[in-house]
Short mmCIF file of C-alpha atoms and ligand atoms in Angstrom, two decimals:
data_model
loop_
_atom_site.label_atom_id
_atom_site.label_comp_id
_atom_site.label_asym_id
_atom_site.label_seq_id
_atom_site.Cartn_x
_atom_site.Cartn_y
_atom_site.Cartn_z
CA MET A 1297 3.20 -16.81 -16.70
CA VAL A 1298 1.90 -19.76 -18.70
CA ILE A 1299 0.10 -19.08 -22.01
CA GLY A 1300 -1.05 -21.84 -24.33
CA GLY A 1301 0.77 -24.37 -22.16
CA VAL A 1302 4.12 -22.51 -22.45
CA GLU A 1303 6.00 -20.66 -19.74
CA THR A 1304 6.79 -17.17 -21.04
CA PRO A 1305 8.06 -14.01 -19.39
CA ASN A 1306 5.52 -11.75 -21.08
CA GLN A 1307 2.65 -11.40 -23.55
CA ILE A 1308 4.46 -9.66 -26.41
CA TRP A 1309 5.65 -12.24 -28.92
CA LEU A 1310 7.40 -12.22 -32.27
CA ALA A 1311 5.05 -13.55 -35.00
CA PRO A 1312 6.07 -16.16 -37.56
CA LEU A 1313 7.29 -14.24 -40.62
CA ALA A 1314 8.34 -16.14 -43.74
CA GLY A 1315 11.73 -15.02 -45.01
CA VAL A 1316 12.26 -12.93 -41.87
CA THR A 1317 12.21 -14.86 -38.59
CA THR A 1318 15.49 -16.69 -39.10
CA ARG A 1319 17.50 -17.78 -36.11
CA PRO A 1320 19.54 -14.52 -35.87
CA TYR A 1321 16.43 -12.39 -36.32
CA ARG A 1322 14.69 -14.33 -33.56
CA ASP A 1323 17.76 -13.81 -31.34
CA PHE A 1324 17.59 -10.07 -31.95
CA HIS A 1325 13.95 -9.78 -30.88
CA ARG A 1326 14.45 -12.12 -27.94
CA ARG A 1327 17.17 -9.71 -26.78
CA MET A 1328 14.71 -6.87 -27.25
CA GLY A 1329 12.42 -8.68 -24.80
CA ALA A 1330 10.01 -10.77 -26.92
CA GLY A 1331 8.46 -13.32 -24.57
CA LEU A 1332 8.38 -15.97 -27.30
CA VAL A 1333 9.52 -16.21 -30.90
CA HIS A 1334 8.49 -18.30 -33.90
CA THR A 1335 10.22 -20.05 -36.74
CA GLU A 1336 9.18 -19.02 -40.23
CA MET A 1337 6.35 -21.20 -41.54
CA ILE A 1338 7.98 -24.49 -42.47
CA SER A 1339 6.67 -26.82 -45.15
CA ALA A 1340 5.55 -30.22 -43.87
CA ILE A 1341 6.23 -31.64 -47.32
CA GLY A 1342 9.73 -30.13 -47.42
CA LEU A 1343 10.43 -31.66 -44.01
CA SER A 1344 9.13 -35.05 -45.08
CA TYR A 1345 11.77 -35.07 -47.88
CA GLU A 1346 14.33 -33.75 -45.38
CA ASN A 1347 15.01 -30.96 -47.83
CA ARG A 1348 18.27 -29.31 -46.74
CA HIS A 1349 16.97 -25.76 -46.92
CA THR A 1350 13.85 -26.71 -44.96
CA ILE A 1351 15.89 -28.41 -42.24
CA LEU A 1352 18.08 -25.30 -41.89
CA MET A 1353 14.94 -23.26 -41.19
CA LEU A 1354 14.43 -25.22 -37.98
CA GLY A 1355 17.54 -23.65 -36.45
CA ASP A 1356 19.55 -25.47 -33.81
CA GLY A 1357 18.70 -26.41 -30.26
CA GLU A 1358 20.92 -23.68 -28.80
CA GLU A 1359 18.28 -20.95 -28.61
CA LYS A 1360 17.66 -19.79 -25.08
CA GLY A 1361 13.97 -18.90 -24.76
CA PRO A 1362 10.73 -20.46 -26.00
CA VAL A 1363 10.59 -21.02 -29.77
CA ALA A 1364 7.36 -22.20 -31.43
CA LEU A 1365 7.60 -24.34 -34.55
CA GLN A 1366 5.14 -23.28 -37.23
CA LEU A 1367 4.22 -25.87 -39.85
CA PHE A 1368 2.07 -25.67 -42.94
CA GLY A 1369 0.84 -28.64 -44.88
CA PRO A 1370 -2.14 -30.18 -46.61
CA ASP A 1371 -3.28 -32.88 -44.19
CA ALA A 1372 -2.98 -34.37 -40.74
CA ASP A 1373 -0.74 -37.29 -41.74
CA ARG A 1374 1.84 -35.12 -43.42
CA MET A 1375 1.80 -32.69 -40.49
CA ALA A 1376 2.44 -35.56 -38.06
CA ASN A 1377 5.27 -36.90 -40.21
CA ALA A 1378 6.83 -33.43 -40.40
CA ALA A 1379 6.53 -32.81 -36.66
CA GLU A 1380 8.17 -36.14 -35.95
CA ARG A 1381 11.12 -35.25 -38.21
CA ALA A 1382 11.44 -31.70 -36.88
CA LEU A 1383 11.52 -32.88 -33.28
CA ARG A 1384 14.34 -35.28 -34.12
CA PHE A 1385 16.47 -32.25 -35.01
CA ARG A 1386 15.65 -30.08 -31.98
CA SER A 1387 13.06 -29.26 -29.35
CA PHE A 1388 10.36 -26.58 -29.52
CA CYS A 1389 7.97 -25.19 -26.91
CA ALA A 1390 4.88 -25.70 -29.07
CA ILE A 1391 3.76 -26.83 -32.52
CA GLU A 1392 1.69 -24.24 -34.35
CA ILE A 1393 -0.41 -25.08 -37.41
CA ASN A 1394 -0.53 -22.40 -40.05
CA MET A 1395 -4.20 -22.11 -41.08
CA ALA A 1396 -3.80 -18.46 -41.95
CA CYS A 1397 -1.43 -17.98 -44.89
CA PRO A 1398 -3.48 -16.65 -47.83
CA MET A 1399 -0.72 -16.76 -50.44
CA PRO A 1400 -1.53 -18.93 -53.49
CA LYS A 1401 1.79 -20.80 -53.41
CA VAL A 1402 0.62 -22.19 -50.03
CA THR A 1403 -3.17 -22.41 -50.46
CA LYS A 1404 -3.01 -24.10 -53.87
CA ARG A 1405 -1.19 -26.97 -52.18
CA CYS A 1406 -4.11 -27.12 -49.69
CA GLY A 1407 -2.12 -25.54 -46.84
CA GLY A 1408 -2.43 -22.31 -44.86
CA ALA A 1409 -5.79 -20.54 -45.01
CA SER A 1410 -7.31 -23.19 -47.27
CA ILE A 1411 -7.54 -25.47 -44.19
CA MET A 1412 -10.22 -23.18 -42.80
CA ARG A 1413 -12.52 -24.40 -45.58
CA ASN A 1414 -12.10 -27.93 -44.25
CA PRO A 1415 -12.80 -27.90 -40.50
CA GLY A 1416 -12.70 -31.72 -40.30
CA GLU A 1417 -9.08 -31.87 -41.53
CA ALA A 1418 -8.16 -28.90 -39.32
CA ALA A 1419 -9.50 -30.74 -36.28
CA ARG A 1420 -7.65 -33.93 -37.29
CA MET A 1421 -4.40 -31.96 -37.54
CA VAL A 1422 -4.81 -30.83 -33.93
CA SER A 1423 -5.61 -34.38 -32.77
CA VAL A 1424 -2.59 -36.00 -34.41
CA LEU A 1425 -0.17 -33.29 -33.32
CA LYS A 1426 -1.37 -33.60 -29.73
CA THR A 1427 0.17 -37.08 -29.64
CA PHE A 1428 3.66 -35.51 -29.54
CA GLY A 1429 3.01 -34.27 -26.01
CA LEU A 1430 3.68 -30.60 -26.81
CA PRO A 1431 1.15 -27.76 -26.75
CA VAL A 1432 -0.59 -27.47 -30.12
CA TRP A 1433 -1.56 -24.06 -31.43
CA ALA A 1434 -3.44 -22.96 -34.54
CA LYS A 1435 -3.04 -19.63 -36.31
CA VAL A 1436 -6.28 -18.77 -38.06
CA ARG A 1437 -7.89 -15.81 -39.77
CA LYS A 1438 -11.24 -14.13 -39.44
CA THR A 1439 -13.64 -16.16 -41.58
CA ASP A 1440 -15.70 -14.96 -44.50
CA GLU A 1441 -19.23 -16.37 -44.54
CA ARG A 1442 -19.19 -16.52 -48.37
CA VAL A 1443 -16.42 -19.11 -48.45
CA HIS A 1444 -16.07 -20.63 -45.00
CA PRO A 1445 -18.43 -23.25 -43.64
CA MET A 1446 -18.06 -21.95 -40.08
CA THR A 1447 -17.74 -18.68 -38.21
CA THR A 1448 -14.33 -17.94 -36.68
CA GLY A 1449 -15.71 -18.72 -33.21
CA ASN A 1450 -17.24 -22.06 -34.21
CA PHE A 1451 -14.16 -23.09 -36.17
CA CYS A 1452 -12.02 -22.30 -33.11
CA ALA A 1453 -14.43 -24.26 -30.90
CA GLU A 1454 -13.80 -27.38 -33.03
CA LEU A 1455 -10.05 -26.99 -32.53
CA VAL A 1456 -10.38 -26.40 -28.80
CA GLU A 1457 -12.57 -29.48 -28.58
CA ARG A 1458 -9.68 -31.51 -30.10
CA GLY A 1459 -7.26 -30.08 -27.57
CA ALA A 1460 -5.77 -26.94 -29.18
CA ASP A 1461 -3.96 -25.08 -26.41
CA LEU A 1462 -3.90 -21.68 -28.08
CA LEU A 1463 -5.61 -20.01 -31.03
CA ILE A 1464 -3.93 -17.11 -32.72
CA VAL A 1465 -6.54 -15.06 -34.53
CA HIS A 1466 -5.60 -12.60 -37.28
CA GLY A 1467 -8.46 -10.18 -37.83
CA ARG A 1468 -8.33 -10.14 -41.64
CA THR A 1469 -10.04 -12.63 -43.91
CA PRO A 1470 -7.81 -14.64 -46.27
CA ALA A 1471 -9.16 -12.62 -49.20
CA GLN A 1472 -7.91 -9.42 -47.56
CA ARG A 1473 -4.39 -10.84 -47.34
CA TYR A 1474 -2.58 -7.95 -45.59
CA GLU A 1475 -4.74 -5.10 -46.86
CA GLY A 1476 -7.20 -2.90 -45.04
CA ALA A 1477 -7.52 -2.59 -41.29
CA ALA A 1478 -7.47 -5.71 -39.14
CA ASP A 1479 -10.78 -6.28 -37.38
CA LYS A 1480 -9.51 -6.16 -33.81
CA ASP A 1481 -12.99 -6.54 -32.39
CA ALA A 1482 -13.49 -9.83 -34.27
CA VAL A 1483 -10.33 -11.11 -32.58
CA ILE A 1484 -11.52 -9.88 -29.20
CA SER A 1485 -14.91 -11.52 -29.54
CA VAL A 1486 -13.18 -14.92 -30.07
CA ALA A 1487 -10.88 -14.14 -27.11
CA ARG A 1488 -13.91 -13.59 -24.90
CA LYS A 1489 -15.34 -16.93 -25.99
CA PHE A 1490 -12.13 -18.78 -25.01
CA PRO A 1491 -10.65 -16.89 -22.06
CA GLY A 1492 -6.87 -17.18 -21.80
CA ALA A 1493 -6.65 -19.23 -25.00
CA VAL A 1494 -6.53 -16.59 -27.76
CA ALA A 1495 -3.54 -14.55 -28.92
CA ALA A 1496 -4.08 -11.59 -31.23
CA SER A 1497 -2.51 -10.78 -34.58
CA GLY A 1498 -3.18 -7.79 -36.80
CA ASP A 1499 -2.18 -4.14 -36.83
CA PHE A 1500 0.12 -4.05 -33.85
CA PHE A 1501 2.12 -0.98 -34.80
CA GLU A 1502 2.08 1.06 -31.59
CA PRO A 1503 2.20 0.04 -27.91
CA ALA A 1504 -1.44 1.13 -27.52
CA ASP A 1505 -2.51 -1.51 -30.08
CA ALA A 1506 -1.11 -4.26 -27.87
CA GLU A 1507 -2.64 -2.72 -24.78
CA TYR A 1508 -6.05 -2.67 -26.50
CA TYR A 1509 -5.87 -6.38 -27.32
CA LEU A 1510 -4.56 -7.37 -23.88
CA SER A 1511 -6.98 -5.23 -21.90
CA SER A 1512 -9.85 -6.72 -23.94
CA GLY A 1513 -9.04 -10.30 -22.99
CA CYS A 1514 -6.35 -11.52 -25.42
CA ALA A 1515 -3.67 -13.65 -23.80
CA ALA A 1516 -0.75 -12.45 -25.96
CA VAL A 1517 -0.09 -10.21 -28.96
CA PHE A 1518 2.00 -11.02 -32.03
CA ALA A 1519 4.40 -8.38 -33.35
CA ALA A 1520 4.64 -8.76 -37.15
CA ARG A 1521 5.01 -5.86 -39.62
CA GLY A 1522 5.19 -3.53 -36.63
CA ALA A 1523 8.44 -5.16 -35.50
CA ILE A 1524 9.85 -5.04 -39.04
CA ARG A 1525 9.08 -1.32 -39.38
CA ASP A 1526 10.28 -0.45 -35.88
CA ALA A 1527 13.00 -2.72 -34.54
CA PHE A 1528 12.37 -1.31 -31.05
CA LEU A 1529 8.58 -1.82 -30.99
CA ILE A 1530 8.79 -4.73 -28.56
CA PRO A 1531 10.84 -3.00 -25.80
CA LYS A 1532 8.80 0.18 -26.31
CA THR A 1533 5.59 -1.80 -25.79
CA LEU A 1534 6.86 -3.73 -22.78
CA ASP A 1535 7.88 -0.45 -21.17
CA TYR A 1536 4.46 1.07 -21.95
CA LEU A 1537 2.79 -1.94 -20.34
CA GLY A 1538 4.92 -1.51 -17.21
CA SER A 1539 7.30 -4.46 -17.71
CA SER A 1540 10.99 -4.01 -17.07
CA VAL A 1541 13.12 -3.52 -20.17
CA TYR A 1542 16.83 -2.91 -20.67
CA GLU A 1543 17.23 0.85 -20.59
CA LYS A 1544 19.57 0.75 -23.62
CA PHE A 1545 16.74 -0.49 -25.87
CA LEU A 1546 14.41 2.40 -24.99
CA ASN A 1547 14.82 5.37 -27.33
CA PRO A 1548 18.42 4.43 -28.12
CA SER A 1549 20.64 7.21 -29.43
CA ILE A 1550 21.91 7.02 -33.02
CA ALA A 1551 25.28 5.71 -31.85
CA LYS A 1552 23.55 3.15 -29.65
CA GLN A 1553 21.36 1.95 -32.53
CA ILE A 1554 24.43 1.45 -34.72
CA GLU A 1555 26.11 -0.40 -31.87
CA ILE A 1556 23.06 -2.64 -31.29
CA LEU A 1557 22.79 -3.36 -35.02
CA THR A 1558 26.50 -4.13 -35.37
CA GLU A 1559 26.42 -6.45 -32.36
CA ALA A 1560 23.37 -8.29 -33.71
CA CYS A 1561 25.05 -8.72 -37.11
CA ARG A 1562 28.27 -10.01 -35.57
CA ALA A 1563 26.27 -12.53 -33.55
CA ALA A 1564 24.46 -13.56 -36.74
CA GLU A 1565 27.76 -13.91 -38.57
CA SER A 1566 29.14 -16.19 -35.87
CA ILE A 1567 26.08 -18.45 -36.08
CA GLU A 1568 25.16 -18.46 -39.76
CA GLY A 1569 27.97 -16.69 -41.59
CA GLY A 1570 28.38 -13.37 -43.35
CA ARG A 1571 25.61 -13.73 -45.93
CA SER A 1572 22.97 -14.32 -43.29
CA ALA A 1573 24.37 -11.44 -41.19
CA LEU A 1574 24.17 -9.13 -44.20
CA ILE A 1575 20.57 -10.05 -45.01
CA MET A 1576 19.48 -9.62 -41.41
CA GLY A 1577 21.47 -6.40 -41.02
CA ARG A 1578 19.73 -4.80 -44.00
CA ARG A 1579 16.35 -5.90 -42.68
CA LEU A 1580 16.98 -4.53 -39.19
CA LEU A 1581 18.34 -1.31 -40.62
CA SER A 1582 15.03 -0.72 -42.40
CA GLY A 1583 13.41 -0.54 -38.94
CA MET A 1584 16.08 1.62 -37.30
CA LEU A 1585 17.34 5.21 -37.37
CA LYS A 1586 13.83 6.46 -38.16
CA GLY A 1587 13.83 10.20 -38.84
CA VAL A 1588 17.63 10.42 -38.55
CA PRO A 1589 19.15 12.73 -41.21
CA GLY A 1590 21.17 10.65 -43.67
CA ALA A 1591 19.52 7.33 -42.67
CA ALA A 1592 17.83 6.94 -46.05
CA SER A 1593 21.19 7.42 -47.85
CA LEU A 1594 22.77 4.97 -45.44
CA ARG A 1595 20.14 2.37 -46.37
CA ARG A 1596 20.72 3.07 -50.06
CA MET A 1597 24.47 2.64 -49.62
CA CYS A 1598 23.98 -0.64 -47.78
CA ALA A 1599 21.54 -2.09 -50.31
CA PRO A 1600 24.13 -3.17 -52.92
CA CYS A 1601 26.72 -4.43 -50.39
CA ALA A 1602 27.91 -7.82 -51.54
CA ASP A 1603 29.59 -8.83 -48.29
CA PHE A 1604 29.17 -8.32 -44.61
CA GLU A 1605 32.55 -6.57 -44.18
CA SER A 1606 31.59 -3.70 -46.48
CA PHE A 1607 28.18 -3.40 -44.78
CA GLU A 1608 29.88 -3.18 -41.40
CA ARG A 1609 32.35 -0.59 -42.69
CA ILE A 1610 29.54 1.64 -43.98
CA LEU A 1611 27.76 1.38 -40.64
CA THR A 1612 30.91 2.24 -38.68
CA ASP A 1613 31.59 5.28 -40.88
CA PHE A 1614 28.01 6.60 -40.62
CA ARG A 1615 27.74 10.16 -39.39
CA PRO A 1616 24.18 11.53 -39.12
CA GLY A 1617 23.55 14.03 -41.89
CA GLY A 1618 27.08 13.47 -43.16
CA ILE A 1619 26.40 10.92 -45.90
C1 LIG U 1186 6.60 -10.75 -44.61
C2 LIG U 1186 5.53 -11.51 -43.87
C3 LIG U 1186 5.68 -12.87 -43.68
C4 LIG U 1186 4.70 -13.58 -42.97
N1 LIG U 1186 4.90 -14.91 -42.76
C5 LIG U 1186 4.02 -15.62 -41.99
C6 LIG U 1186 4.24 -16.98 -41.67
O1 LIG U 1186 5.27 -17.57 -42.03
N2 LIG U 1186 3.30 -17.62 -40.93
C7 LIG U 1186 2.16 -16.99 -40.48
O2 LIG U 1186 1.34 -17.59 -39.81
N3 LIG U 1186 1.94 -15.69 -40.75
C8 LIG U 1186 2.83 -14.99 -41.48
N4 LIG U 1186 2.63 -13.66 -41.71
C9 LIG U 1186 1.49 -12.98 -41.08
C10 LIG U 1186 1.90 -12.34 -39.75
O3 LIG U 1186 2.37 -13.31 -38.83
C11 LIG U 1186 0.74 -11.54 -39.13
O4 LIG U 1186 -0.30 -12.44 -38.79
C12 LIG U 1186 0.19 -10.50 -40.10
O5 LIG U 1186 1.24 -9.75 -40.69
C13 LIG U 1186 -0.78 -9.55 -39.39
O6 LIG U 1186 -0.15 -8.77 -38.44
P1 LIG U 1186 0.27 -7.21 -38.73
O7 LIG U 1186 -0.96 -6.53 -39.31
O8 LIG U 1186 0.59 -6.72 -37.31
O9 LIG U 1186 1.43 -7.25 -39.64
C14 LIG U 1186 3.55 -12.93 -42.46
C15 LIG U 1186 3.40 -11.56 -42.69
C16 LIG U 1186 4.37 -10.85 -43.38
C17 LIG U 1186 4.18 -9.37 -43.59
#
């Protein structure tokens, strides 16, 4: 199927998650069945200085499935400059503009959610990025009439008018950050206004949440905190929706979970080295072995590990209830 101008095997996608969606983490969720994955949000200003750390966040061109590049920045010119540099390093399936991040370190530099207060600049960003010939997406939040000049629907209409191929709507206002319930119906009402052009974000924790969004007209659903809390949320959801999923990722046994985790970490180590494997391993572990006796002690034992070898040893020695 084609969503937002991108060919994808399904409608369950891994959201952009700063500090989380590194190359190995994306690989893990792609293996789990995610139809598309995102980079972390990447600073347009960092890219324009070709900051080494920022460049590393792009990953390499070896990834197999669709990867969307998410950029944040203060204005259209800097976004265009950043996109041009990023695309010199590798290809992406789409360029997504972050108009949703509410964190002060981003908004005080006029990026993220602050763009929603300036619909003219938001529209210009879409126009200039369209010149790269890739689909252009915008991730936005539900607006708040006290601070935003436009409703979510009208703001999105401006972006669509400039050629945005997909709008990702998170049903919380910037002031809510990540608190309170996401307003799924606000997302759905925008999806009905732009059929096939709206993906949903917010409170996807169970397969039924994704089904609700999709059956109400959303084109795709972003797995964010849900995928961090439950590493198997994506295959579980695909199965629930009737898509085929590798059997081994559905309700994996304890031994299988350890095996899957170890394999993912070894793959991470081969791509980015032991430190990256260790960080990702700890993160994945926090979303695995839920309800297993001894899992909490296992996580505690892994927390201070200074190197990947000791982490791997602790995992291999794990016996449920025996730690
Ligand atoms: C740790 C963390 C990092 C995030 N980083 C990004 C980011 O880089 N870009 C972005 O657009 N949204 C980011 N988000 C927001 C998520 O993509 C998603 O829109 C939000 O968490 C709502 O979905 P949820 O309620 O299902 O978690 C982040 C959220 C979390 C929890």
